[in-house]
Short mmCIF file of C-alpha atoms and ligand atoms in Angstrom, two decimals:
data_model
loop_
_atom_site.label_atom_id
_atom_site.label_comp_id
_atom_site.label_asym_id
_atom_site.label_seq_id
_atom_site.Cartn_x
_atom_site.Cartn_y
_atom_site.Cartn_z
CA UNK A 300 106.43 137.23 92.95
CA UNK A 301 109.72 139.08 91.56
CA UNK A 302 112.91 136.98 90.75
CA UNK A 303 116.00 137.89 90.22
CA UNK A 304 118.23 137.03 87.05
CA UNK A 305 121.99 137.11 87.84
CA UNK A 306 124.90 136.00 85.23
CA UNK A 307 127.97 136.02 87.31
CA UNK A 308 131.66 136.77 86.81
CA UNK A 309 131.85 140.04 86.51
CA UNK A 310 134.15 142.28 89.12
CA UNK A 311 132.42 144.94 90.60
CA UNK A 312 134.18 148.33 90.30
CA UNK A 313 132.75 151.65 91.77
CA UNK A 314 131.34 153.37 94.57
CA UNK A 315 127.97 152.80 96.07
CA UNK A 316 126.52 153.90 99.22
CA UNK A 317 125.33 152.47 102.38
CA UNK A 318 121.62 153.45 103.12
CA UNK A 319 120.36 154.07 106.72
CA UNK A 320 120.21 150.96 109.27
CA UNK A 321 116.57 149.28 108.76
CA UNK A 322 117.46 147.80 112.61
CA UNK A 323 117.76 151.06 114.08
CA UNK A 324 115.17 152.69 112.26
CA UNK A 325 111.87 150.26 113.02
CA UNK A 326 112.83 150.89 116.60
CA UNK A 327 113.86 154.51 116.17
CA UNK A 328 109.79 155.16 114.10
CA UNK A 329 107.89 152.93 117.30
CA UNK A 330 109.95 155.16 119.52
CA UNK A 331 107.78 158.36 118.21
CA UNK A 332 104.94 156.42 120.02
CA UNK A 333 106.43 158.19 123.13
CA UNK A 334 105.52 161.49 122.32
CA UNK A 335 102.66 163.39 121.00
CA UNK A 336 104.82 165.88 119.42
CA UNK A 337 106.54 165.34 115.80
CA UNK A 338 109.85 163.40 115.35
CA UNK A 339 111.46 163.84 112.59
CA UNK A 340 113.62 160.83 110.97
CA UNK A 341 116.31 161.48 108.23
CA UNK A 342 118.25 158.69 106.26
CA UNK A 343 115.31 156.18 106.84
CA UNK A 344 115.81 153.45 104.20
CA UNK A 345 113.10 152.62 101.94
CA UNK A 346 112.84 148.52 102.65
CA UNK A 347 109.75 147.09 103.27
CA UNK A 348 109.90 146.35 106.78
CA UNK A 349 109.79 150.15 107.36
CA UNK A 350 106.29 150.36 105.23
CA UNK A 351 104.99 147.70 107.06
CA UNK A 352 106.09 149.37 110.59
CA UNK A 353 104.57 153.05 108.78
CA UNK A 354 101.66 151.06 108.13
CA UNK A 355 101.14 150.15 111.59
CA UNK A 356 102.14 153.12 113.07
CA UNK A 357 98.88 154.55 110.65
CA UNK A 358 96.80 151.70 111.91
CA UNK A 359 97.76 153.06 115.83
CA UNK A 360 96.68 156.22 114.67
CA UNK A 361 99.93 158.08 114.17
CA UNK A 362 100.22 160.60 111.16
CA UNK A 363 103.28 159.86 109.05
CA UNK A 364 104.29 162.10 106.66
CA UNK A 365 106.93 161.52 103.92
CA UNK A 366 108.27 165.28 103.02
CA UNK A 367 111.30 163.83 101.58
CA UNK A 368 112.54 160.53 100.42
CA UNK A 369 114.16 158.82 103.47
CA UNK A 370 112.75 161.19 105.85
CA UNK A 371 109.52 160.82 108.29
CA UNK A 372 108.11 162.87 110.30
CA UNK A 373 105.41 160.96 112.76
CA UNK A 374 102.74 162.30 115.20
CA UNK A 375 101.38 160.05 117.25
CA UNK A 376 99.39 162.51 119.05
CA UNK A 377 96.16 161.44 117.58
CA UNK A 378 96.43 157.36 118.37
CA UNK A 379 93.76 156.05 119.14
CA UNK A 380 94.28 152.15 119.31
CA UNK A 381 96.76 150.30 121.14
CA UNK A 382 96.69 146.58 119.10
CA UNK A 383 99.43 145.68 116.72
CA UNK A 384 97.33 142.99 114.59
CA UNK A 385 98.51 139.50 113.61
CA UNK A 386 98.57 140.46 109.75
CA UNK A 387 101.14 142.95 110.38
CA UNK A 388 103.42 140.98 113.53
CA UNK A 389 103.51 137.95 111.17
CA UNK A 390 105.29 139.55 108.54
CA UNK A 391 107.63 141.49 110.66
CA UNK A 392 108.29 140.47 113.72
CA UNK A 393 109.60 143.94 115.05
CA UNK A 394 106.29 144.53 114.89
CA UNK A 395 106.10 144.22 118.68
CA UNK A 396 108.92 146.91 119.49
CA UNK A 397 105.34 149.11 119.82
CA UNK A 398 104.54 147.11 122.81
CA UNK A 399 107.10 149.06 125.46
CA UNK A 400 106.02 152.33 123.92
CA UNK A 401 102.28 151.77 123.80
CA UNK A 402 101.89 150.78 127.73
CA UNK A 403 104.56 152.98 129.01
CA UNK A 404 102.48 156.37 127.24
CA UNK A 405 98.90 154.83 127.40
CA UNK A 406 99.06 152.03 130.37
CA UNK A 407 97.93 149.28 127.33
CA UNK A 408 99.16 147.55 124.64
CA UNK A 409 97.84 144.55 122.72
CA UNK A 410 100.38 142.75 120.45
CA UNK A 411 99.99 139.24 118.48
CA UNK A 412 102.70 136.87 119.28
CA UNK A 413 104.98 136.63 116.54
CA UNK A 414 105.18 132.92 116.61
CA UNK A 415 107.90 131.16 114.94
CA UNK A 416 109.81 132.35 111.95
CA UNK A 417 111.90 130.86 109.41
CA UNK A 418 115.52 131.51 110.99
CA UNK A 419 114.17 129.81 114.56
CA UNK A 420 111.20 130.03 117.43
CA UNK A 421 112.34 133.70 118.82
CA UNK A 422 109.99 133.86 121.31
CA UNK A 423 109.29 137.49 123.64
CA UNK A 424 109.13 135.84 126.88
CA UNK A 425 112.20 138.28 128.19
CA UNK A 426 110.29 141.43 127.19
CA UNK A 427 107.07 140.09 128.83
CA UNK A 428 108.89 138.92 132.07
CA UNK A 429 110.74 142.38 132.05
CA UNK A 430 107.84 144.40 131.77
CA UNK A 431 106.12 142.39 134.35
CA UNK A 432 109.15 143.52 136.43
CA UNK A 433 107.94 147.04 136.05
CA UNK A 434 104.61 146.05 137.10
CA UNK A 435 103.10 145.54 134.04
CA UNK A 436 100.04 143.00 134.21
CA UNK A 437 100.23 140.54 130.76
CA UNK A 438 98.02 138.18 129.97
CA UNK A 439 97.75 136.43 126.61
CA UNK A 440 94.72 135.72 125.06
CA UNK A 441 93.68 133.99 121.34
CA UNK A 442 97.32 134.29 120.59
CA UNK A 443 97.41 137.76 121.39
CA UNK A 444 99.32 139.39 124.38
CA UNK A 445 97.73 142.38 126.35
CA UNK A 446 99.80 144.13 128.68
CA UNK A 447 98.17 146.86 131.27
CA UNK A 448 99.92 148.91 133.44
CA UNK A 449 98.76 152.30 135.29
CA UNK A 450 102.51 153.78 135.42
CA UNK A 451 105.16 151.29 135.05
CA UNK A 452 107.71 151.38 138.00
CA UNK A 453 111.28 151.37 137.54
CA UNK A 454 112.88 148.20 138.41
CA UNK A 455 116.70 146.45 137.97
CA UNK A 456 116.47 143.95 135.39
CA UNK A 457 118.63 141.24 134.36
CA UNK A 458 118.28 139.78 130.98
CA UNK A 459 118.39 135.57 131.49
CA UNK A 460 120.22 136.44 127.70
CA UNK A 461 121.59 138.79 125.19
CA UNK A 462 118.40 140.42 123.13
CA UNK A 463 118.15 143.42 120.74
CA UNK A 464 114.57 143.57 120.86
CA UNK A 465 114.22 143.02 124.39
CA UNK A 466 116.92 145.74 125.43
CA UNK A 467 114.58 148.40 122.62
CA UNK A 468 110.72 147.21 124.03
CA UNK A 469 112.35 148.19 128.17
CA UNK A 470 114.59 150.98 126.96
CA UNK A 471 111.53 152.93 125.43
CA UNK A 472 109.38 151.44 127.68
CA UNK A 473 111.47 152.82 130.80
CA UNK A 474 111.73 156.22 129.59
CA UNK A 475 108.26 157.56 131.14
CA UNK A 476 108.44 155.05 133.99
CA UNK A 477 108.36 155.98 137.63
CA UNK A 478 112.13 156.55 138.96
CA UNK A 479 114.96 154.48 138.07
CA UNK A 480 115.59 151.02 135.46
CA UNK A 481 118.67 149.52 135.12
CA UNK A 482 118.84 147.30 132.34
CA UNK A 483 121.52 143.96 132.95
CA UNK A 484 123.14 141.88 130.50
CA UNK A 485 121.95 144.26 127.91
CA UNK A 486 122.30 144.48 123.95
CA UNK A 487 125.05 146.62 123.11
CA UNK A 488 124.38 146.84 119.59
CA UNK A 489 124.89 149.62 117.56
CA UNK A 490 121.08 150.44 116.85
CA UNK A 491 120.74 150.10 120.32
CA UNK A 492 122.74 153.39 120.98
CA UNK A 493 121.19 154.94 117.85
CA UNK A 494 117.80 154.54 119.94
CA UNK A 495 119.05 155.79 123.28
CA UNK A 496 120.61 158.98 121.20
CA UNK A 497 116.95 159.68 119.50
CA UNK A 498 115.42 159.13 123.11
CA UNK A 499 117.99 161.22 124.96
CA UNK A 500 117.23 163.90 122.41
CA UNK A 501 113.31 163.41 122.98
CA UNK A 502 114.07 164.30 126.19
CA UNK A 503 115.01 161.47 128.46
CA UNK A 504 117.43 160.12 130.59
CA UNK A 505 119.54 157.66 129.65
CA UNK A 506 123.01 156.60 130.37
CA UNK A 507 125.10 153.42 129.47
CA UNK A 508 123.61 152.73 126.10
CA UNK A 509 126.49 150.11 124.22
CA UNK A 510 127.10 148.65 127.27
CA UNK A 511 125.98 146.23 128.97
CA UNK A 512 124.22 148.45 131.71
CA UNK A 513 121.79 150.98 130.82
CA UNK A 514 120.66 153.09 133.60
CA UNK A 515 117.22 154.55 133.06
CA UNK A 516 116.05 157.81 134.76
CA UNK A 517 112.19 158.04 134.45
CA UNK A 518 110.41 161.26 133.44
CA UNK A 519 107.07 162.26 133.14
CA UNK A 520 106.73 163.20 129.25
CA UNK A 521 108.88 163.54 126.04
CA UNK A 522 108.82 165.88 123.44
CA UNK A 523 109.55 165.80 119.73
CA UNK A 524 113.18 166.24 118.08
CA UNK A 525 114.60 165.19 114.65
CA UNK A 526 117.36 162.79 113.94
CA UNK A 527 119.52 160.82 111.89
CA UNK A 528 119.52 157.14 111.38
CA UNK A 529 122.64 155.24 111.49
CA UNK A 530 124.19 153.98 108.52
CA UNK A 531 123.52 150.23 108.28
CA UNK A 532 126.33 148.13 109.03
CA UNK A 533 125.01 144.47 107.59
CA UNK A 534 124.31 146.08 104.18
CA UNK A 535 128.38 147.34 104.35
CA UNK A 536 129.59 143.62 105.47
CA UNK A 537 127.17 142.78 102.21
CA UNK A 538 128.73 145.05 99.85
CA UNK A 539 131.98 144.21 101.32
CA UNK A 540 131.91 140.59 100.35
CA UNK A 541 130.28 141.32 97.27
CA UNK A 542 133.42 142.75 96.25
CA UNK A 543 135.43 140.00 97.25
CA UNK A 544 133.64 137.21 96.11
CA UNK A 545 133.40 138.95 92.74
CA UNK A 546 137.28 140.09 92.90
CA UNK A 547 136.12 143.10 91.94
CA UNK A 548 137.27 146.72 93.59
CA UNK A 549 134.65 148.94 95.39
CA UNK A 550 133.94 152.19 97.21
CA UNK A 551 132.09 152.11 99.92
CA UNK A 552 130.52 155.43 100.97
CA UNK A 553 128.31 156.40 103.80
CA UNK A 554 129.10 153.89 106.31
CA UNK A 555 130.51 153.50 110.10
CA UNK A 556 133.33 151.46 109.57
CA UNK A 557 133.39 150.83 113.89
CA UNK A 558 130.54 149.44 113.96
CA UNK A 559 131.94 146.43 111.99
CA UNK A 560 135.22 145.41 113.51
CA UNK A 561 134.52 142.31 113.64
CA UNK A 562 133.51 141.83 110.33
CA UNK A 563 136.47 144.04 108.74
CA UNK A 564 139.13 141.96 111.19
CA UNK A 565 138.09 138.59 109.96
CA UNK A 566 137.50 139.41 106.16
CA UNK A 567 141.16 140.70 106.11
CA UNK A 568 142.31 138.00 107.82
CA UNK A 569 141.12 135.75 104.90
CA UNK A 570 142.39 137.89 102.55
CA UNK A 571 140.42 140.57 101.66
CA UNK A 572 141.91 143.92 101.50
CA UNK A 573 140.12 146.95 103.39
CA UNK A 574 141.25 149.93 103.73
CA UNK A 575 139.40 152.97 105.62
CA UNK A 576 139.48 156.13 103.11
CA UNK A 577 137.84 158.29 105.98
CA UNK A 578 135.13 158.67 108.58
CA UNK A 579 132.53 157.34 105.88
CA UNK A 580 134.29 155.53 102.78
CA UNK A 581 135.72 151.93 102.65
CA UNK A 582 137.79 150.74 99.60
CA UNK A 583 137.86 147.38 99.34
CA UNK A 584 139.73 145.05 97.09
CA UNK A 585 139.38 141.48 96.79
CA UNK A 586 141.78 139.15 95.90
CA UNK A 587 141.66 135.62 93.64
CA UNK A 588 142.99 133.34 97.04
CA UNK A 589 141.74 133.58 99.85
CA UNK A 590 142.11 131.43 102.99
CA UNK A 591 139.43 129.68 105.08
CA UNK A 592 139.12 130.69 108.52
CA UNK A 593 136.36 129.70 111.44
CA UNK A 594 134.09 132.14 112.66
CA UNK A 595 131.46 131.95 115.44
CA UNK A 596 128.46 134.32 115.30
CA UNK A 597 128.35 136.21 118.51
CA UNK A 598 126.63 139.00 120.32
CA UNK A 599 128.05 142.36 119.45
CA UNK A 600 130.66 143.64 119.43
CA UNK A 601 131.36 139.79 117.81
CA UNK A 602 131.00 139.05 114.47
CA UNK A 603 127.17 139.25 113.76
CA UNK A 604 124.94 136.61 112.83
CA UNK A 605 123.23 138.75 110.10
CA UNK A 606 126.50 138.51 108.28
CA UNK A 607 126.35 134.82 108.60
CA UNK A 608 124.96 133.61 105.44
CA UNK A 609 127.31 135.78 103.45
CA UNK A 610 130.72 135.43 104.76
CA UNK A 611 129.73 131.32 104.46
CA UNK A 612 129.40 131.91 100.38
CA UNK A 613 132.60 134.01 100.67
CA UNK A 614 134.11 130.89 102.44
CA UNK A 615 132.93 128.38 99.69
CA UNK A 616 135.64 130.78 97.49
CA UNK A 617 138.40 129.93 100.44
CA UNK A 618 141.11 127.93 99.93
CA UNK A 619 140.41 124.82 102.59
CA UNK A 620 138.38 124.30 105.44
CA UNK A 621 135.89 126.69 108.13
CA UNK A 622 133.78 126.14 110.82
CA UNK A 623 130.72 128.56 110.80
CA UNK A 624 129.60 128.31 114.09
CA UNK A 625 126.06 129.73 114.29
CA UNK A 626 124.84 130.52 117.96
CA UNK A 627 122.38 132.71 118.30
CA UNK A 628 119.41 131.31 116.06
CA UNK A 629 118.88 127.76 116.14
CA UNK A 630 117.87 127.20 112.13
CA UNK A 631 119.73 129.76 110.37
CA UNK A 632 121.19 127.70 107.48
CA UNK A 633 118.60 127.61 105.60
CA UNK A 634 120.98 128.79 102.93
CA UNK A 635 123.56 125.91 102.37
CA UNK A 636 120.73 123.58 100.54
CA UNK A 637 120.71 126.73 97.88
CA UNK A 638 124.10 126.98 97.61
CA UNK A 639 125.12 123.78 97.17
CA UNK A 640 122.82 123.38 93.69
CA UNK A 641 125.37 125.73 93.07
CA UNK A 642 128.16 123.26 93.23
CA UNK A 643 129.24 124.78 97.07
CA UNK A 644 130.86 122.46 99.08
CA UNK A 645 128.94 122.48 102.62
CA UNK A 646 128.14 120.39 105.48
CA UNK A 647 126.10 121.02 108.30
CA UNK A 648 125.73 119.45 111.88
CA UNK A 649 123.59 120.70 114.53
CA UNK A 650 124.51 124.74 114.60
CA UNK A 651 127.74 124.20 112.77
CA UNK A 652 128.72 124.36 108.83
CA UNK A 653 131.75 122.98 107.32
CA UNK A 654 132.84 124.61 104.12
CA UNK A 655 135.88 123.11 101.87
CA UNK A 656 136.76 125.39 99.41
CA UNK A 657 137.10 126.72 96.65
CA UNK A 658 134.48 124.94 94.72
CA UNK A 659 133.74 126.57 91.07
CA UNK A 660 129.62 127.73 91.13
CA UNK A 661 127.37 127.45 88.60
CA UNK A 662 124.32 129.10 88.02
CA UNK A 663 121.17 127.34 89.06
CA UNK A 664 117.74 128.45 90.08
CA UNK A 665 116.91 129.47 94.15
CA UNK A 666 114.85 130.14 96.27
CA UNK A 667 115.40 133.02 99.01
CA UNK A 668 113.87 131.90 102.51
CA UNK A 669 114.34 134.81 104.43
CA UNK A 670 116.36 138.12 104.49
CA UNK A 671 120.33 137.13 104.84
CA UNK A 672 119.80 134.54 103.43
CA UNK A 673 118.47 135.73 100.26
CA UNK A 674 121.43 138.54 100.27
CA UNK A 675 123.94 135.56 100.33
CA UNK A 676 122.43 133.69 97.41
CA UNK A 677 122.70 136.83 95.35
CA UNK A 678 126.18 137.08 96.18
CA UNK A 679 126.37 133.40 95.23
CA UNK A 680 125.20 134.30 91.82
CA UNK A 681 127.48 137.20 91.09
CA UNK A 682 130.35 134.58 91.59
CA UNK A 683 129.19 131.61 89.62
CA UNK A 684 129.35 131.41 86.40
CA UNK A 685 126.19 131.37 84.23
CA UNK A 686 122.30 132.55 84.90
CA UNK A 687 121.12 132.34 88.28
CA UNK A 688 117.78 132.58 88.68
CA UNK A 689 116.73 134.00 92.36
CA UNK A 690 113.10 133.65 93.71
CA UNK A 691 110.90 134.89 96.49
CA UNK A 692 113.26 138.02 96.76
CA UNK A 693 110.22 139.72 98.49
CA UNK A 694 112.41 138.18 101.53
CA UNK A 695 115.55 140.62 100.46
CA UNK A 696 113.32 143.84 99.91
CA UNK A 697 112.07 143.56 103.88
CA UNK A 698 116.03 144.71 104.46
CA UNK A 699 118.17 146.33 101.17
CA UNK A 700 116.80 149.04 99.67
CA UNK A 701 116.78 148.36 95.87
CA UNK A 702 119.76 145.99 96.19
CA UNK A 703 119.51 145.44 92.43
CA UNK A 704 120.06 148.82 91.09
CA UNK A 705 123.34 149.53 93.88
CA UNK A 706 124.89 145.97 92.05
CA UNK A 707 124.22 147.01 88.88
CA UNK A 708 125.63 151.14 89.36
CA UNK A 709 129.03 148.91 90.23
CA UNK A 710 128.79 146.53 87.11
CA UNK A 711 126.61 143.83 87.98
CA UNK A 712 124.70 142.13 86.07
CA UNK A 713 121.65 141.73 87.69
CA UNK A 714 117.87 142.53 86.67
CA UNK A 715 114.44 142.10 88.61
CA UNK A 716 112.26 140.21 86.80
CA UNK A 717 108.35 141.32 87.77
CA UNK A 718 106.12 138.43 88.68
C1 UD1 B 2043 117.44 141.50 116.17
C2 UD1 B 2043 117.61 141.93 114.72
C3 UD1 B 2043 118.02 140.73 113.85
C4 UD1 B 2043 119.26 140.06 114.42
C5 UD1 B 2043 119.07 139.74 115.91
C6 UD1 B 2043 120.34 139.22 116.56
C7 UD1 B 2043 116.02 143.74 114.48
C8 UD1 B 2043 114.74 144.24 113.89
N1 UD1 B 2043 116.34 142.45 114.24
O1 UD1 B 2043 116.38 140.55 116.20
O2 UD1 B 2043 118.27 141.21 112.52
O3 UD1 B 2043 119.50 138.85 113.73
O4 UD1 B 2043 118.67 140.93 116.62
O5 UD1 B 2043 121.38 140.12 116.38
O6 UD1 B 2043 116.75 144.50 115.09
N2 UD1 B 2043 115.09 135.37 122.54
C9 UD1 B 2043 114.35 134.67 123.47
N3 UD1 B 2043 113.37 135.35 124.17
C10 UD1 B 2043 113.11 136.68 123.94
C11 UD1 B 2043 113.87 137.36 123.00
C12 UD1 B 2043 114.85 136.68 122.30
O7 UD1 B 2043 114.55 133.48 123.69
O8 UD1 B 2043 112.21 137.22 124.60
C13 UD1 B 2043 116.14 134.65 121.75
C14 UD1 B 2043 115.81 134.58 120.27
O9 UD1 B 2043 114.98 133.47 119.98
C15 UD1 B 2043 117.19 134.45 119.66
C16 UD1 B 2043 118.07 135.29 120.59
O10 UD1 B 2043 117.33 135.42 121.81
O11 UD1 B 2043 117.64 133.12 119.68
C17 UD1 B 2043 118.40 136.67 120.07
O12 UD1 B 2043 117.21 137.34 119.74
P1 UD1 B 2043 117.09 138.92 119.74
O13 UD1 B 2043 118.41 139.54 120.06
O14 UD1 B 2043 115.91 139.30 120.59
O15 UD1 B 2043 116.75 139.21 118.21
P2 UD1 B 2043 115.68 140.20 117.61
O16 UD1 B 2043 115.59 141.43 118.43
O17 UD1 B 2043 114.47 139.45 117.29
#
């Protein structure tokens, strides 16, 4: 397994870009299940959760073609299975964003339950009941959930809570249904639009997409199209604090600076200064005090709880005490036993973390437990002083493409060690 070595202290100074959003683009690849024409993906980022979603877009049947780096082109006109396996839902659970697509275009889908995960139990009961709203008949078998459905019927349907997946599986899934969906209490995510755009252009009908009611017109077939994945906002909030933890000075190019107002508002409000260059480029300068401030994580627009884990090792650099409130994933601090080998000051109850800060880090060796995490421990070791050693980093390569090689173009010093 690969580790990383980091010796912290260093500022970072540069520019580095933002690659495309791995969030929009595993739904944005099962969306191409829709069609048997080509669709055509630019600005795909090359993480591992989108080789493991190629992979089982390949298992389906699809053809996926790499022309370019970053870009896919996928046919799923020759498919030919409808079962997304337990090997492949087990190590990402997007896996089942194929399920809406699969029974909406060929009335069956068979998809392992993801079981729990690391970060908390994240169960698909919403997209099961929804699609049983739209007549869909699910049973689940040997741990495996098959869903049947002749045409699936439009239908209103209120979300008992907020969920990104859900809102994707019913949102492709509603696109070839009979007449109209409305979808209630829906994720207004970013990625979420990003979908409804590639959809839209695919040839259906859908308005209301970043708010909280999508209204779905049903058609009988979509077509192919090409597009351009969004720029991904969690790996900007992680460069961001990378440069403030590090008090370093860095350009941020090709990102969408909107789609983290949350983020930006509460990182200058600590003290980090951000300043929007234009539509695409950040610069962002961070200072030696900064203050501690509370922060809950929240559906969007609110402040995201990807971004979690990283703005908590920013606060163990803040002068005095915050409150990281963590409410949408019940075990997502997985974290703060990492960082405080590194000397961090942390305290957690229930689904809250006190920080009291600053406490000095040293470098000590980790171990990543899952993606955000793993990004926050490397920005723990470019602030502490000495060698950290960082492993099971597998975890960060599901969701920053070659995260090691951006730090180092902007001075890090950081090196993947092959294992
Ligand atoms: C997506 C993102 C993930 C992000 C999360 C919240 C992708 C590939 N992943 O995950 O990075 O952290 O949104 O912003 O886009 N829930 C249920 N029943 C369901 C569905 C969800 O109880 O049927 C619960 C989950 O356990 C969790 C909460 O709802 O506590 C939010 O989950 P959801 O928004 O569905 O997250 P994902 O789509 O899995």
């Amino acid at each position: 397994m690969d580790k990383f070595r980091i010796i912290g202290g260093t500022p970072l100074s540069g520019s580095v870009a933002v690659s495309g959003a791995k969030n929009s683009a595993l739904p944005c690849l099962a969306a191409a299940l829709l069609t048997p024409d080509t669709v055509t993906l630019h600005n795909v980022p090359y993480v591992r959760d989108l080789i493991t979603m190629r992979r089982l877009l390949e298992d389906l049947g699809c053809t996926v073609l790499v022309p370019a780096l970053r870009t896919h082109q996928i046919n799923a006109g020759t498919v030919d299975a409808c079962e997304a396996p337990y090997e492949l839902v087990k190590t990402m659970r997007a896996s089942v964003l194929v399920l809406g697509p699969l029974v909406a275009r060929f009335g069956e889908a068979r998809v392992s339950l993801p079981g729990g995960c690391a970060i908390g139990q994240r169960p698909i009961d919403l997209h099961l009941k929804a699609l049983e709203q739209m007549g869909a008949q699910i049973e689940l078998q040997n741990g495996v959930v098959h869903a049947r459905a002749d045409r699936l019927q439009g239908a209103d349907i209120e979300f008992e809570m907020v969920t990104v997946g859900g809102t994707e599986n019913l949102l492709m899934a509603a696109t070839l249904a009979k007449g109209r969906t409305r979808l209630i209490n829906a994720a207004c995510e970013p990625e979420i639009s990003d979908l409804a755009d590639l959809l839209n252009k695919m040839g259906a009908n859908i308005e209301g997409a970043g708010t909280s009611i999508i209204t779905i017109e049903g058609v009988n077939a979509l077509g192919g199209t090409s597009h351009t994945i969004i720029p991904d906002r969690i790996e900007t909030g992680t460069l961001i604090v990378a440069a403030a933890i590090t008090c370093g000075e860095l350009e941020i190019t090709h990102c969408n600076a909107n789609h983290l107002t949350a983020v930006i508002e509460k990182l200058r409000a600590v003290g980090v200064e951000i300043e929007q260059v234009n539509e695409s480029t950040l610069h962002v300068k961070g200072k030696s005090h900064l203050r501690a401030a509370d922060v809950a994580t929240e559906v969007y627009p609110g402040f995201p709880t990807d971004m979690q884990a990283q703005y908590l090792t920013l606060m163990t650099q803040a002068e005095g005490e915050a409150v990281i409130d963590e409410t949408i994933f019940e075990n997502r601090f997985m974290h703060v036993s990492e960082l405080q080998r590194l000397g961090a000051n942390l305290r957690v109850h229930g689904h809250q973390c006190r920080s009291h800060g600053p406490t000095p880090l040293t470098g000590a060796k980790l171990i990543a437990s899952d993606l955000r995490a793993s990004a926050s421990l490397v920005l723990a070791g470019l602030a502490a002083q000495g060698e950290t050693w960082i492993d099971r980093v597998y975890h960060i390569d599901r969701g920053y493409e070659k995260i090691e090689e951006k730090l180092r173009s902007v001075g890090a010093n950081i090196e993947r060690i092959k294992g």
